[in-house]
Coordinates of C-alpha atoms and ligand atoms in Angstrom, one line a residue:
M19 CA 0.0 0.0 0.0
A20 CA 1.2 3.5 -0.8
L21 CA 3.1 5.2 2.1
H22 CA 3.0 9.0 2.2
C23 CA 4.9 11.2 4.7
I24 CA 4.3 14.6 6.2
I25 CA 7.0 16.3 8.3
L26 CA 5.9 19.1 10.7
A27 CA 8.4 22.0 10.8
A28 CA 6.4 25.2 11.1
G29 CA 6.7 25.7 14.9
L30 CA 8.4 28.7 16.4
G31 CA 10.6 26.8 18.7
T32 CA 9.9 29.2 21.6
R33 CA 12.1 27.3 24.0
M34 CA 15.1 27.7 21.8
K35 CA 14.9 31.5 22.3
S36 CA 16.2 32.0 18.8
R37 CA 15.5 34.2 15.7
R38 CA 16.3 31.2 13.6
P39 CA 13.6 28.6 12.9
K40 CA 14.2 25.7 15.2
V41 CA 14.4 23.0 12.5
L42 CA 17.3 24.9 10.9
H43 CA 19.5 24.8 14.0
R44 CA 22.6 22.8 13.0
I45 CA 23.7 19.4 14.3
A46 CA 27.1 18.4 13.1
G47 CA 26.9 21.0 10.4
R48 CA 23.5 20.1 9.0
P49 CA 20.1 21.5 9.8
M50 CA 18.0 19.3 12.1
L51 CA 15.3 19.0 9.5
A52 CA 17.7 17.5 7.0
Y53 CA 18.3 14.5 9.2
V54 CA 14.5 13.8 9.4
L55 CA 14.2 14.2 5.7
E56 CA 17.1 11.9 5.1
A57 CA 15.5 9.2 7.2
A58 CA 12.2 9.6 5.3
T59 CA 13.9 9.4 2.0
E60 CA 15.9 6.3 3.0
L61 CA 12.6 4.7 3.8
G62 CA 11.6 5.2 0.2
V63 CA 9.1 8.0 0.6
E64 CA 8.8 10.1 -2.5
R65 CA 8.5 13.9 -2.2
P66 CA 7.4 14.2 1.5
L67 CA 5.2 17.0 2.5
V68 CA 6.9 19.5 4.8
V69 CA 4.8 21.9 6.8
I70 CA 6.5 25.2 7.2
G71 CA 5.5 28.5 8.8
H72 CA 7.9 30.2 11.1
G73 CA 10.8 31.3 8.9
A74 CA 9.3 29.6 5.9
A75 CA 11.4 31.3 3.3
E76 CA 14.6 30.5 5.2
V77 CA 13.6 26.8 5.6
E78 CA 12.7 26.6 1.9
A79 CA 16.0 28.2 0.9
E80 CA 18.1 25.7 3.0
I81 CA 16.2 22.5 2.3
G82 CA 15.6 23.1 -1.4
P83 CA 13.2 21.8 -3.9
G84 CA 13.2 18.0 -3.2
V85 CA 10.1 18.2 -1.1
E86 CA 6.5 19.6 -1.3
Y87 CA 6.0 22.5 1.0
V88 CA 2.7 23.2 2.8
H89 CA 2.3 26.6 4.5
Q90 CA 0.9 27.0 8.0
E91 CA 0.4 30.7 8.4
E92 CA -0.5 30.6 12.1
Q93 CA 1.1 28.0 14.3
L94 CA -2.0 26.7 16.1
G95 CA -0.7 23.3 16.9
T96 CA 0.5 20.0 15.5
G97 CA -3.0 18.9 14.5
H98 CA -3.6 22.2 12.8
A99 CA -0.3 21.8 10.9
V100 CA -1.4 18.5 9.4
L101 CA -4.8 20.1 8.6
Q102 CA -3.1 22.6 6.3
A103 CA -2.4 19.7 4.0
R104 CA -6.0 18.4 4.0
E105 CA -6.7 19.1 0.4
R106 CA -3.6 17.2 -0.8
L107 CA -4.2 14.4 1.7
E108 CA -7.8 13.9 0.4
R109 CA -6.4 13.1 -3.0
L110 CA -4.1 10.3 -1.6
S111 CA -4.9 6.8 -0.5
G112 CA -3.0 4.5 1.8
D113 CA -1.1 5.4 5.0
L114 CA 0.4 8.6 6.2
L115 CA 3.6 8.6 8.2
V116 CA 3.8 11.7 10.4
L117 CA 7.2 12.9 11.6
Y118 CA 8.2 16.0 13.6
G119 CA 11.1 18.1 12.2
D120 CA 12.8 18.2 15.6
T121 CA 13.8 14.5 16.1
P122 CA 17.0 14.3 14.2
L123 CA 18.4 11.1 15.6
L124 CA 15.7 9.0 14.1
R125 CA 17.0 6.2 11.9
A126 CA 15.3 4.9 8.7
E127 CA 15.6 1.3 10.1
T128 CA 13.5 2.3 13.1
L129 CA 10.9 3.9 10.8
A130 CA 10.8 0.8 8.6
E131 CA 10.2 -1.4 11.6
F132 CA 7.4 0.9 12.8
V133 CA 5.7 1.0 9.4
R134 CA 5.9 -2.8 9.2
F135 CA 4.3 -3.0 12.7
H136 CA 1.5 -0.7 11.6
E137 CA 0.8 -2.8 8.5
R138 CA 0.9 -6.1 10.4
E139 CA -1.5 -4.7 13.1
R140 CA -3.8 -3.4 10.3
A141 CA -4.2 -0.4 12.6
D142 CA -6.0 2.8 11.8
A143 CA -3.5 4.7 13.9
S144 CA -0.1 3.6 15.3
V145 CA 2.1 5.6 17.5
L146 CA 5.8 5.0 18.3
T147 CA 6.4 5.3 22.0
A148 CA 9.4 5.2 24.3
I149 CA 10.0 4.4 27.9
L150 CA 12.1 7.1 29.4
P151 CA 13.7 7.3 32.9
D152 CA 12.8 11.0 32.8
P153 CA 9.7 11.7 30.7
T154 CA 9.5 15.4 31.6
G155 CA 8.2 17.6 28.7
Y156 CA 6.8 14.8 26.6
G157 CA 3.2 13.7 26.0
R158 CA 2.3 10.6 28.0
I159 CA 0.7 7.5 26.7
V160 CA -2.4 6.6 28.7
R161 CA -3.4 2.9 28.6
E162 CA -6.4 1.1 29.8
P163 CA -5.3 -0.6 33.0
E164 CA -6.7 -4.1 32.3
T165 CA -6.1 -4.6 28.6
G166 CA -3.1 -2.3 28.2
A167 CA -4.8 -0.7 25.1
V168 CA -3.8 2.8 24.2
L169 CA -6.6 5.2 25.2
R170 CA -5.2 8.6 24.5
I171 CA -2.1 10.8 24.7
V172 CA -2.0 13.6 27.3
E173 CA 0.4 16.5 27.0
E174 CA 2.6 17.3 30.0
K175 CA 0.8 20.6 30.5
D176 CA -2.6 18.9 30.7
A177 CA -1.5 15.8 32.6
S178 CA -2.8 15.0 36.1
P179 CA -0.2 14.3 38.8
V180 CA -0.8 10.6 38.3
E181 CA -0.4 10.8 34.5
K182 CA 2.8 12.8 35.0
T183 CA 4.3 9.7 36.6
Y184 CA 3.8 7.6 33.4
R185 CA 7.1 6.9 31.8
E186 CA 5.9 5.8 28.4
I187 CA 6.0 8.9 26.1
N188 CA 4.8 9.9 22.7
T189 CA 7.7 10.2 20.3
G190 CA 5.7 12.2 17.8
I191 CA 6.0 9.5 15.2
Y192 CA 2.7 8.1 13.9
C193 CA 1.3 6.1 11.1
F194 CA -2.3 6.8 10.1
A195 CA -4.7 5.2 7.7
L196 CA -5.8 8.3 5.7
P197 CA -9.5 7.5 5.7
A198 CA -9.4 7.3 9.6
L199 CA -7.2 10.4 10.0
L200 CA -9.1 13.0 8.0
P201 CA -12.4 12.9 9.9
A202 CA -10.5 12.9 13.2
L203 CA -8.5 16.0 12.2
D204 CA -11.8 17.8 11.5
R205 CA -13.0 17.0 15.0
L206 CA -9.9 18.4 16.8
R207 CA -10.7 21.2 19.3
P208 CA -8.2 23.5 21.1
L209 CA -9.7 22.7 24.5
N210 CA -6.4 22.3 26.4
A211 CA -3.8 24.2 28.4
Q212 CA -2.1 25.6 25.4
G213 CA -5.2 26.4 23.4
E214 CA -3.8 24.4 20.4
Y215 CA -5.1 21.8 18.0
Y216 CA -3.1 18.8 19.2
L217 CA -2.4 16.0 16.7
T218 CA -2.1 13.7 19.7
D219 CA -5.9 14.0 20.3
A220 CA -6.5 12.3 16.9
I221 CA -5.5 9.0 18.7
A222 CA -8.4 9.1 21.1
L223 CA -10.8 10.4 18.4
I224 CA -9.9 7.5 16.1
R225 CA -10.4 5.0 18.9
E226 CA -13.7 6.5 19.9
A227 CA -14.9 6.3 16.2
G228 CA -14.2 2.5 16.4
G229 CA -10.8 2.6 14.8
K230 CA -7.9 0.4 15.8
V231 CA -5.1 2.1 17.7
A232 CA -1.7 0.4 18.2
A233 CA 1.5 1.4 19.9
L234 CA 5.1 0.2 19.4
A235 CA 7.8 1.0 22.0
A236 CA 11.1 2.0 20.3
G237 CA 14.0 -0.2 21.1
N238 CA 16.4 2.7 21.5
P239 CA 14.8 5.6 23.3
E240 CA 17.8 7.9 22.6
E241 CA 17.0 7.9 19.0
V242 CA 13.6 9.5 19.3
Q243 CA 14.4 12.3 21.6
G244 CA 13.1 15.7 20.5
V245 CA 15.0 18.9 20.5
N246 CA 13.2 21.8 22.2
S247 CA 16.0 23.7 24.0
R248 CA 19.6 24.6 23.4
E249 CA 20.6 22.0 26.1
Q250 CA 18.8 19.2 24.2
L251 CA 20.4 20.5 21.0
A252 CA 23.9 20.1 22.6
A253 CA 23.0 16.6 23.8
V254 CA 21.9 15.5 20.3
E255 CA 24.9 17.2 18.7
A256 CA 27.2 15.2 21.0
A257 CA 25.4 12.0 20.2
V258 CA 25.7 12.6 16.4
R259 CA 29.4 13.5 16.7
R260 CA 30.1 10.4 18.9
E261 CA 28.4 8.2 16.3
K262 CA 30.4 9.8 13.4
N263 CA 33.7 9.3 15.2
R264 CA 32.7 5.7 15.9
E265 CA 32.0 5.1 12.2
L266 CA 35.3 6.6 11.2
M267 CA 37.3 4.6 13.7
A268 CA 35.5 1.4 12.5
A269 CA 36.5 2.3 9.0
G270 CA 40.2 2.5 9.9
V271 CA 40.8 6.2 11.1
T272 CA 42.7 6.8 14.2
I273 CA 41.2 9.5 16.5
M274 CA 43.5 10.1 19.4
D275 CA 40.8 11.9 21.5
P276 CA 37.3 11.6 20.1
S277 CA 35.9 14.0 22.7
S278 CA 37.9 16.9 21.2
T279 CA 37.5 15.9 17.5
F280 CA 34.6 17.4 15.7
V281 CA 33.6 15.8 12.4
D282 CA 30.6 17.0 10.4
A283 CA 28.1 14.4 9.2
G284 CA 29.1 14.9 5.5
V285 CA 32.9 14.5 5.9
E286 CA 34.9 11.6 4.5
V287 CA 38.2 10.4 5.9
G288 CA 40.5 7.7 4.4
R289 CA 42.0 4.8 6.3
D290 CA 45.1 5.1 8.4
T291 CA 44.6 8.9 8.7
V292 CA 45.3 10.1 12.2
L293 CA 43.1 12.9 13.6
L294 CA 44.8 14.6 16.5
P295 CA 43.0 16.6 19.3
F296 CA 41.1 19.8 18.6
T297 CA 40.5 19.1 15.0
W298 CA 37.3 20.4 13.2
L299 CA 36.4 18.8 9.9
E300 CA 33.4 20.6 8.5
G301 CA 31.0 20.6 5.5
K302 CA 32.0 18.5 2.6
T303 CA 35.6 18.0 3.6
R304 CA 37.3 14.9 2.0
I305 CA 40.5 13.6 3.4
G306 CA 42.7 10.9 1.8
E307 CA 44.5 8.0 3.4
G308 CA 47.5 8.1 5.7
C309 CA 47.2 11.8 6.5
T310 CA 47.9 13.4 9.8
V311 CA 45.5 16.2 10.7
G312 CA 45.9 18.3 13.8
P313 CA 46.5 19.0 16.5
Q314 CA 44.4 22.2 16.2
A315 CA 43.2 22.1 12.6
R316 CA 40.0 23.5 11.2
L317 CA 39.1 22.4 7.6
R318 CA 35.9 23.5 5.9
D319 CA 34.9 22.1 2.5
C320 CA 38.4 21.0 1.7
E321 CA 39.9 18.2 -0.3
L322 CA 43.1 16.5 0.8
G323 CA 45.0 13.8 -1.1
D324 CA 46.9 10.9 0.6
R325 CA 49.7 11.4 3.1
V326 CA 49.0 15.1 3.8
S327 CA 50.1 16.6 7.1
V328 CA 48.2 19.6 8.5
Q329 CA 49.0 21.0 11.9
F330 CA 47.8 24.1 13.7
S331 CA 46.2 25.5 10.6
V332 CA 42.9 26.8 9.1
L333 CA 41.9 25.6 5.7
D334 CA 38.7 26.9 4.0
Q335 CA 37.6 25.5 0.6
A336 CA 41.2 24.5 -0.2
Q337 CA 42.4 21.7 -2.5
V338 CA 45.5 19.9 -1.4
G339 CA 47.3 17.2 -3.4
E340 CA 49.1 14.2 -2.0
D341 CA 52.3 14.3 0.1
V342 CA 51.8 18.0 1.0
S343 CA 52.8 19.5 4.3
I344 CA 50.8 22.4 5.7
G345 CA 51.6 24.5 8.8
P346 CA 52.1 25.0 11.5
F347 CA 50.0 28.2 11.5
A348 CA 49.1 28.4 7.8
Y349 CA 45.8 29.8 6.5
L350 CA 44.5 28.5 3.2
R351 CA 41.5 30.5 1.9
P352 CA 39.0 29.7 -0.8
G353 CA 40.5 28.8 -4.1
A354 CA 43.9 27.7 -2.6
K355 CA 45.2 24.8 -4.6
V356 CA 48.4 23.1 -3.3
E357 CA 49.7 20.4 -5.6
A358 CA 51.5 17.2 -4.9
G359 CA 54.6 17.3 -2.8
A360 CA 54.4 21.0 -2.1
K361 CA 55.0 22.6 1.2
V362 CA 53.2 25.5 2.9
G363 CA 54.9 26.5 6.1
D364 CA 54.4 28.7 9.1
F365 CA 52.5 32.0 9.0
V366 CA 51.7 31.6 5.3
E367 CA 48.3 32.8 3.9
I368 CA 47.2 31.5 0.5
K369 CA 44.1 32.7 -1.3
N370 CA 42.8 31.9 -4.8
S371 CA 46.2 30.7 -5.9
R372 CA 47.8 27.6 -7.2
V373 CA 51.1 26.3 -5.7
G374 CA 52.5 23.9 -8.2
A375 CA 53.9 20.4 -7.5
G376 CA 57.0 20.3 -5.3
S377 CA 57.0 24.1 -4.8
K378 CA 57.7 25.5 -1.3
V379 CA 56.3 28.5 0.5
P380 CA 57.9 27.8 3.8
H381 CA 57.6 31.0 5.9
H382 CA 55.7 34.3 6.5
S383 CA 54.2 34.9 3.0
Y384 CA 51.0 36.2 1.5
I385 CA 50.1 34.6 -1.8
G386 CA 46.9 35.9 -3.3
D387 CA 45.6 35.5 -6.9
A388 CA 48.8 33.9 -7.9
E389 CA 49.8 31.1 -10.2
I390 CA 53.0 29.4 -8.9
G391 CA 54.5 26.7 -11.2
R392 CA 56.4 23.6 -10.2
G393 CA 59.6 23.4 -8.3
V394 CA 59.4 27.1 -7.2
N395 CA 61.0 28.3 -4.0
I396 CA 59.3 31.3 -2.4
G397 CA 61.6 33.1 0.1
A398 CA 60.5 34.0 3.6
G399 CA 58.2 37.1 3.8
T400 CA 57.4 37.2 0.1
I401 CA 54.1 39.1 -0.6
T402 CA 52.1 39.2 -3.8
C403 CA 50.6 42.7 -3.9
N404 CA 47.4 41.7 -5.7
Y405 CA 45.1 44.6 -4.8
D406 CA 45.5 48.2 -6.2
G407 CA 42.7 49.6 -4.1
E408 CA 40.1 48.9 -6.7
R409 CA 40.8 45.6 -8.5
K410 CA 42.7 42.3 -7.9
H411 CA 45.5 41.3 -10.3
R412 CA 47.3 38.1 -10.9
T413 CA 50.9 37.2 -10.3
V414 CA 52.4 34.4 -12.4
I415 CA 55.6 32.7 -11.2
E416 CA 56.7 30.1 -13.8
D417 CA 58.3 26.7 -13.1
R418 CA 61.6 26.5 -11.1
C419 CA 61.8 30.2 -10.2
F420 CA 63.6 31.3 -7.0
I421 CA 62.0 34.3 -5.2
G422 CA 64.4 35.8 -2.7
A423 CA 63.2 36.6 0.8
N424 CA 61.0 39.6 1.5
A425 CA 60.2 40.3 -2.2
N426 CA 57.1 42.2 -3.2
L427 CA 55.5 41.2 -6.5
V428 CA 53.3 44.0 -7.6
A429 CA 50.6 42.4 -9.8
P430 CA 49.9 42.1 -12.6
V431 CA 53.4 40.7 -13.0
R432 CA 55.1 37.6 -14.4
V433 CA 58.3 36.0 -13.4
G434 CA 59.5 33.8 -16.3
E435 CA 60.6 30.2 -16.1
G436 CA 63.7 29.6 -14.0
A437 CA 64.1 33.3 -13.2
Y438 CA 65.5 34.6 -9.9
V439 CA 64.2 37.6 -7.9
A440 CA 66.7 39.2 -5.6
S441 CA 65.6 39.3 -2.0
G442 CA 64.1 42.5 -0.8
S443 CA 63.0 43.5 -4.4
T444 CA 59.8 45.2 -5.2
I445 CA 59.1 43.8 -8.6
T446 CA 56.8 45.9 -10.8
A447 CA 57.7 44.7 -14.2
D448 CA 57.9 41.2 -15.7
V449 CA 61.2 39.3 -15.2
P450 CA 62.1 37.4 -18.4
P451 CA 62.8 33.6 -18.2
G452 CA 66.2 32.8 -16.8
A453 CA 66.9 36.5 -15.7
L454 CA 67.6 37.9 -12.3
G455 CA 65.2 40.7 -11.3
V456 CA 66.7 43.1 -8.8
A457 CA 64.7 46.1 -7.6
R458 CA 66.1 47.6 -4.4
G459 CA 68.4 50.2 -3.0
R460 CA 72.1 49.6 -3.5
Q461 CA 74.0 49.3 -0.3
R462 CA 76.6 51.9 0.7
N463 CA 78.8 51.4 3.7
V464 CA 80.0 54.5 5.6
E465 CA 83.3 53.5 7.0
D466 CA 84.1 54.1 10.7
W467 CA 80.6 55.7 11.1
V468 CA 79.9 54.3 14.5
A469 CA 83.1 55.5 16.1
R470 CA 82.8 59.0 14.6
R471 CA 79.2 59.3 15.8
R472 CA 80.4 58.7 19.3
R473 CA 83.0 61.4 19.0
G474 CA 80.7 64.3 18.5
P475 CA 77.5 65.9 17.3
A476 CA 79.0 67.2 14.0
M477 CA 79.0 63.6 12.7
R478 CA 75.2 63.3 13.1
V479 CA 74.7 65.4 9.9
E480 CA 76.6 63.0 7.8
A481 CA 74.8 60.0 9.3
T482 CA 71.4 61.4 8.2
D483 CA 72.7 62.2 4.8
G484 CA 74.1 58.7 4.5
G485 CA 70.6 57.4 5.0
S486 CA 69.0 59.4 2.3
Q487 CA 71.7 58.9 -0.3
N488 CA 70.5 55.3 -1.0
E489 CA 69.6 55.2 -4.7
E490 CA 67.5 52.7 -6.7
E491 CA 69.5 50.5 -9.0
Ligands
LIG525 C1 5.1 17.1 20.7 C2 3.9 16.2 21.1 C3 4.3 15.4 22.3 C4 5.5 14.6 22.1 C5 6.7 15.4 21.5 C6 7.7 14.5 21.0 C7 1.9 17.4 20.4 C8 0.7 18.2 20.8 N1 2.7 17.0 21.3 O1 5.3 18.0 21.8 O2 3.2 14.6 22.7 O3 5.8 13.9 23.2 O4 6.2 16.2 20.5 O5 8.9 15.2 20.7 O6 2.0 17.0 19.2 N2 4.7 22.3 14.7 C9 4.1 22.8 13.6 N3 3.1 23.7 13.7 C10 2.6 24.0 14.9 C11 3.2 23.4 16.1 C12 4.2 22.6 15.9 O7 4.6 22.6 12.4 O8 1.6 24.7 15.0 C13 5.9 21.4 14.5 C14 7.1 21.9 15.2 O9 7.9 22.7 14.3 C15 7.9 20.7 15.6 C16 6.8 19.7 15.8 O10 5.6 20.2 15.2 O11 8.8 20.2 14.6 C17 6.5 19.4 17.3 O12 6.1 20.6 17.9 P1 6.7 20.9 19.4 O13 6.1 22.3 19.7 O14 8.1 20.7 19.4 O15 5.9 19.8 20.2 P2 6.3 19.3 21.7 O16 5.9 20.2 22.7 O17 7.7 18.8 21.7
LIG526 CA1 9.4 18.9 20.2

């Protein structure tokens, strides 16, 4: 029978105290709602309905076009949210799986088991429950004492003191036969502590109308926990990160200290790579085999080949070939491309530039909008002056060049193949292949200057002159 799915994601998330819609709060780098959608998609649901309201435009922009959006202008409760899709639901047949957008740990296998249970029971309404040591905040399952049949769900705020002691809670995951659900939705009334149309009331209504209600207790209660507060967000974040680290270790990655290693859900790491403490791997970062990353490295949307070493460095949208060494204290910005066997050393910043195979930028440099060929050596303190105050220009350094320490390369400029640039030069014109470019003051030594200065004030004059007599070569 056809299985449809609706995900409720319109709520304000009051307890988060946030300007951001709750379902967009990130867990291991991805919005909470993306996890729920992924579980639904893995289950085989095509184009789930997603009810949005609070921050609808933001949610749509982040989640994209793969789903069908339903708008809930006023957030009058979870039952009201499903009602907004009434017209669409009328045209469907079969079962409807209802999920809340704030239960990101939910796994597709658990959903599949729940749906099988619903089908086996031939129920009109099934609810996934969990037994929690501390059920505070959740809706409680009220069962008939003798038969154990589910009577209704009571929200914490409406529960009697006795009901509050019940430890079986509503996870907010339901499966409904559509013909039973629609009339029940129409009969929801906001007669409760929060003045809302509760979807939970549909359970009692379906039962009263003669329908069959079934409940399945989740094997792993941790998986169905909802995120209502920042504290719960942090708890879920920790659980997701723990699981990601476990997966990586099982696949052959060494993580010296999992508790200080933060790997986003979408990151891939090759085997025999070692992650050292205080390492952040974010976004779509992909790391090859046999690398050492950390301590203290932050990589966002980066690609690293095999056997790369990165320590105490920040890499943002950088591409790094195999056998490269980065850091300590390097900063690779978007568009940095470091090819095989190259070295980027301490206090080096690279932006929108290629560093060719085997080239070295070992210390204290800024390389921006540059094309550096193969086998090039860039001396300490070299700067590409890429910005003229209005526009950015490119610097080209061809294969096997040697750039002396503390050179300024004023772009646009080209240093031809195999050329040398004398240290301390400010290069403003192209250097032909094989040439030496020198652009600096010629040195003059004033003999005996120190001793003469000590002897009397008359000498001061010459000292000052000496300084200004330096001439450009
Ligand atoms: C809900 C359940 C509670 C259950 C818990 C499980 C109800 C009435 N209560 O409580 O029994 O134990 O989840 O986590 O259903 N939403 C809308 N529109 C609205 C209101 C909410 O789309 O008008 C969405 C929210 O964005 C959220 C989900 O529905 O994703 C659940 O809403 P929330 O306010 O978090 O419900 P809880 O109080 O957690
Ligand atoms: Ca919730």
